[in-house]
Coordinates of C-alpha atoms in Angstrom, one line a residue:
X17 CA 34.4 0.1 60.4
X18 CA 37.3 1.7 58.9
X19 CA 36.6 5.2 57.8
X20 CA 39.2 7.0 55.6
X21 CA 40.0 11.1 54.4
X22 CA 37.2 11.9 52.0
X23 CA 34.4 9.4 53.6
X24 CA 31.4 10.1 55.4
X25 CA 31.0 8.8 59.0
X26 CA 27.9 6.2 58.4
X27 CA 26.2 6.6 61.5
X28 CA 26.9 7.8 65.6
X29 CA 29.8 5.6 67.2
X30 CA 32.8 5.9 69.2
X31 CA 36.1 6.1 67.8
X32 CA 38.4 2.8 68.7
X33 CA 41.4 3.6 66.9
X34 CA 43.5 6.7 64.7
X35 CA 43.3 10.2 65.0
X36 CA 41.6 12.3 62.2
X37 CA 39.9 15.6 61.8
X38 CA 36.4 16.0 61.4
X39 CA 34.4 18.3 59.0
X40 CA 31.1 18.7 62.1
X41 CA 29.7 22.2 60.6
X42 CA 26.6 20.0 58.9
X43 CA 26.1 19.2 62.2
X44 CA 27.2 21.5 64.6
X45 CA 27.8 24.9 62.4
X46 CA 31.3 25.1 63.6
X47 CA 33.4 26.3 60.8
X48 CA 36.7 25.2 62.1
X49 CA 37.1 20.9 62.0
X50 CA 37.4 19.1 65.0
X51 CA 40.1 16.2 65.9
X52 CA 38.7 12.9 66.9
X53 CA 40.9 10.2 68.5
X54 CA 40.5 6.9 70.7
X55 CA 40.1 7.3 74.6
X56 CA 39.3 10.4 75.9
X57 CA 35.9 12.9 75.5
X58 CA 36.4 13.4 72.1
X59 CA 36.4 10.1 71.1
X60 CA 32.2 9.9 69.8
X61 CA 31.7 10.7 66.4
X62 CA 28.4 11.7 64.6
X63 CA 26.9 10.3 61.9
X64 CA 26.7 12.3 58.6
X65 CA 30.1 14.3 59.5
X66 CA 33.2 13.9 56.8
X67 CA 36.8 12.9 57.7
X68 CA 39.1 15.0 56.6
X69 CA 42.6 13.7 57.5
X70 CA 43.7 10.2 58.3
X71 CA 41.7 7.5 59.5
X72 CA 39.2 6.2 61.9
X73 CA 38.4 2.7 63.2
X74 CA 34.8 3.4 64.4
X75 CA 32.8 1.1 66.8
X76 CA 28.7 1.9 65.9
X77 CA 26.8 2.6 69.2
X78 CA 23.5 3.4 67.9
X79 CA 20.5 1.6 66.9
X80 CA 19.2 2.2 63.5
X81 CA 16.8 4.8 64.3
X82 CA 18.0 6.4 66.7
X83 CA 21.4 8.5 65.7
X84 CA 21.6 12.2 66.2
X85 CA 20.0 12.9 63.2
X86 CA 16.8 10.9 63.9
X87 CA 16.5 12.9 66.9
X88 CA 17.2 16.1 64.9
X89 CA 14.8 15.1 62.5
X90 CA 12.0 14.1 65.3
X91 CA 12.1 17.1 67.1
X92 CA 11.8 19.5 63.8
X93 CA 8.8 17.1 63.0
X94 CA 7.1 17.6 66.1
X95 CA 7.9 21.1 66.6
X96 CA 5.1 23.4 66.5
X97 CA 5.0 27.4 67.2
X98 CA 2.1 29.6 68.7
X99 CA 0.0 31.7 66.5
X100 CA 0.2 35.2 66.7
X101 CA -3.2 36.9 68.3
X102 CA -3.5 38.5 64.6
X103 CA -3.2 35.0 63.0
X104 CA -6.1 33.8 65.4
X105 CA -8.2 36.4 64.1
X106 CA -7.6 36.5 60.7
X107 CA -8.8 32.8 60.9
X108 CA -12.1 33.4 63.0
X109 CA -12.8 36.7 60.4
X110 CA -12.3 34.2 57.0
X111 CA -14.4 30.9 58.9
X112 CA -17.0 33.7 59.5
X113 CA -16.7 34.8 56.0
X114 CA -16.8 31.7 54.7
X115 CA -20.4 30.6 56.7
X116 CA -21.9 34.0 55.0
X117 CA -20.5 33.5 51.6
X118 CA -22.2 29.4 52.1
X119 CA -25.2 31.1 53.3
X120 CA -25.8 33.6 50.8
X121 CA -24.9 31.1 47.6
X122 CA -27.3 28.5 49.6
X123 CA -30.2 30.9 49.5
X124 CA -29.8 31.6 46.0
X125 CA -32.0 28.9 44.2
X126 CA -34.6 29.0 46.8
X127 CA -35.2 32.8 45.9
X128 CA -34.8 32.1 42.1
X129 CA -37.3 29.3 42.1
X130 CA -39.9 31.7 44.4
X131 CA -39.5 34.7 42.0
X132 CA -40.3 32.5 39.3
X133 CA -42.7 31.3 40.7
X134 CA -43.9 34.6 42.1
X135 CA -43.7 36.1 38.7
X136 CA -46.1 33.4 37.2
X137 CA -48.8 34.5 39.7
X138 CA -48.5 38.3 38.6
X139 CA -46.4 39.6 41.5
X140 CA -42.5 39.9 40.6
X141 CA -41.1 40.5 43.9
X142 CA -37.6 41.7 42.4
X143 CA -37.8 44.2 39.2
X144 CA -34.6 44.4 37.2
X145 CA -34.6 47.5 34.9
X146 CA -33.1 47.0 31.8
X147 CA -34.1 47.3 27.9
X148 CA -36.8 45.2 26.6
X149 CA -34.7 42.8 24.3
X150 CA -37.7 42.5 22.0
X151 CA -39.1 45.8 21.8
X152 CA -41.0 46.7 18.7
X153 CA -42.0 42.8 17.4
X154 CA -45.4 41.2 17.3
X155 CA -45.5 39.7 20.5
X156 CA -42.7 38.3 23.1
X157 CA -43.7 34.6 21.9
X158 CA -42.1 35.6 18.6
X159 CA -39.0 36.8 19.5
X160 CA -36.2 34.2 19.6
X161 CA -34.9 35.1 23.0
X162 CA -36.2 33.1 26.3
X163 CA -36.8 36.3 28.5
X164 CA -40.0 37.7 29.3
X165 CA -40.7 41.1 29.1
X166 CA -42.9 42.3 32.1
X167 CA -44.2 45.9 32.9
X168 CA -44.0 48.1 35.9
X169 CA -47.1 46.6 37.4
X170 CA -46.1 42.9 37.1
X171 CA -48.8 42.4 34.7
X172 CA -47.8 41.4 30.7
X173 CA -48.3 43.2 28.3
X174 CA -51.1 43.0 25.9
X175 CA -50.0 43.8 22.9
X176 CA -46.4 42.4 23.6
X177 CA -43.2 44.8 24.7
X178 CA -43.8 48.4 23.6
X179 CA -41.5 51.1 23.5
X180 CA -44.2 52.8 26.0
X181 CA -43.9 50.6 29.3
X182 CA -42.0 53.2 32.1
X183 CA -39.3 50.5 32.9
X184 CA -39.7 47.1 31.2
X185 CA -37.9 44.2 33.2
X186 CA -36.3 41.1 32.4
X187 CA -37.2 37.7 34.4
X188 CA -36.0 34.6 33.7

């Protein structure tokens, strides 16, 4: 193939005929071009590099696959680096995190559904202190909330929440 000033060498070959220089910093990093003529050790030519001057006649010598920048790209695919003993245990500490977190959120509705539960009997096995939410109305069944107000002693109230009970408690 014939491969002028200005055009881009198409893929890794051997140079058959011309003299040119050759733009290789893409490649190579050199800033400085490079001449390329027939015969010699500087005859190959790499795919991907710009002429500069003159002209090239270039014989391919590659299969499609395998030019120097397949093999470039390959070994930057495959390359992989060592982790850094503080990267190893950042990991182990956040998978260990992560199991407790699970754990903890898995636990949840068991222990919801036994409080309830728990509470219906007359034993509340967690007391939340807070404001009765219907304090000072007929009865809790009247109030147009969904909590429950319970005393100290687990027990309800008789005469619905009063402004008396020590610590009223919500439970869902």
């Amino acid at each position: 193939m014939l491969v002028e000033a200005g055009d881009v060498i198409p893929s890794d070959g051997e140079v058959i005929e011309g003299i040119a220089s050759v733009d290789e910093s893409a490649i190579t990093g050199e800033s400085a071009p490079v001449i390329r003529e027939s015969g010699g050790d500087r005859s190959a030519v790499t795919g991907g590099t710009r002429v500069l001057s003159d002209w090239l006649v270039v014989r391919v010598t590659a299969n499609p696959g395998e030019t120097f920048l397949d093999r470039m790209i390959a070994m930057v695919e495959g390359a992989k680096r060592q982790k850094t003993p503080n990267e190893v245990a950042l990991n182990i500490l956040l998978a260990a995190l992560t199991i407790i977190f699970l754990l903890a959120t898995v636990t949840l509705l068991p222990f919801s559904l036994y409080s309830v539960h728990a509470a219906g009997q007359g034993r509340a096995p967690v007391k939340l202190g807070a404001l009765c939410p219907h304090s000072g109305r007929e009865s809790p069944s009247q109030s147009r909330c969904w909590w429950r107000c319970w005393s100290v002693s687990s027990r309800p109230p008789s005469g619905g929440c009063s402004r008396r009970l020590a610590s009223p408690v919500w439970i869902a």
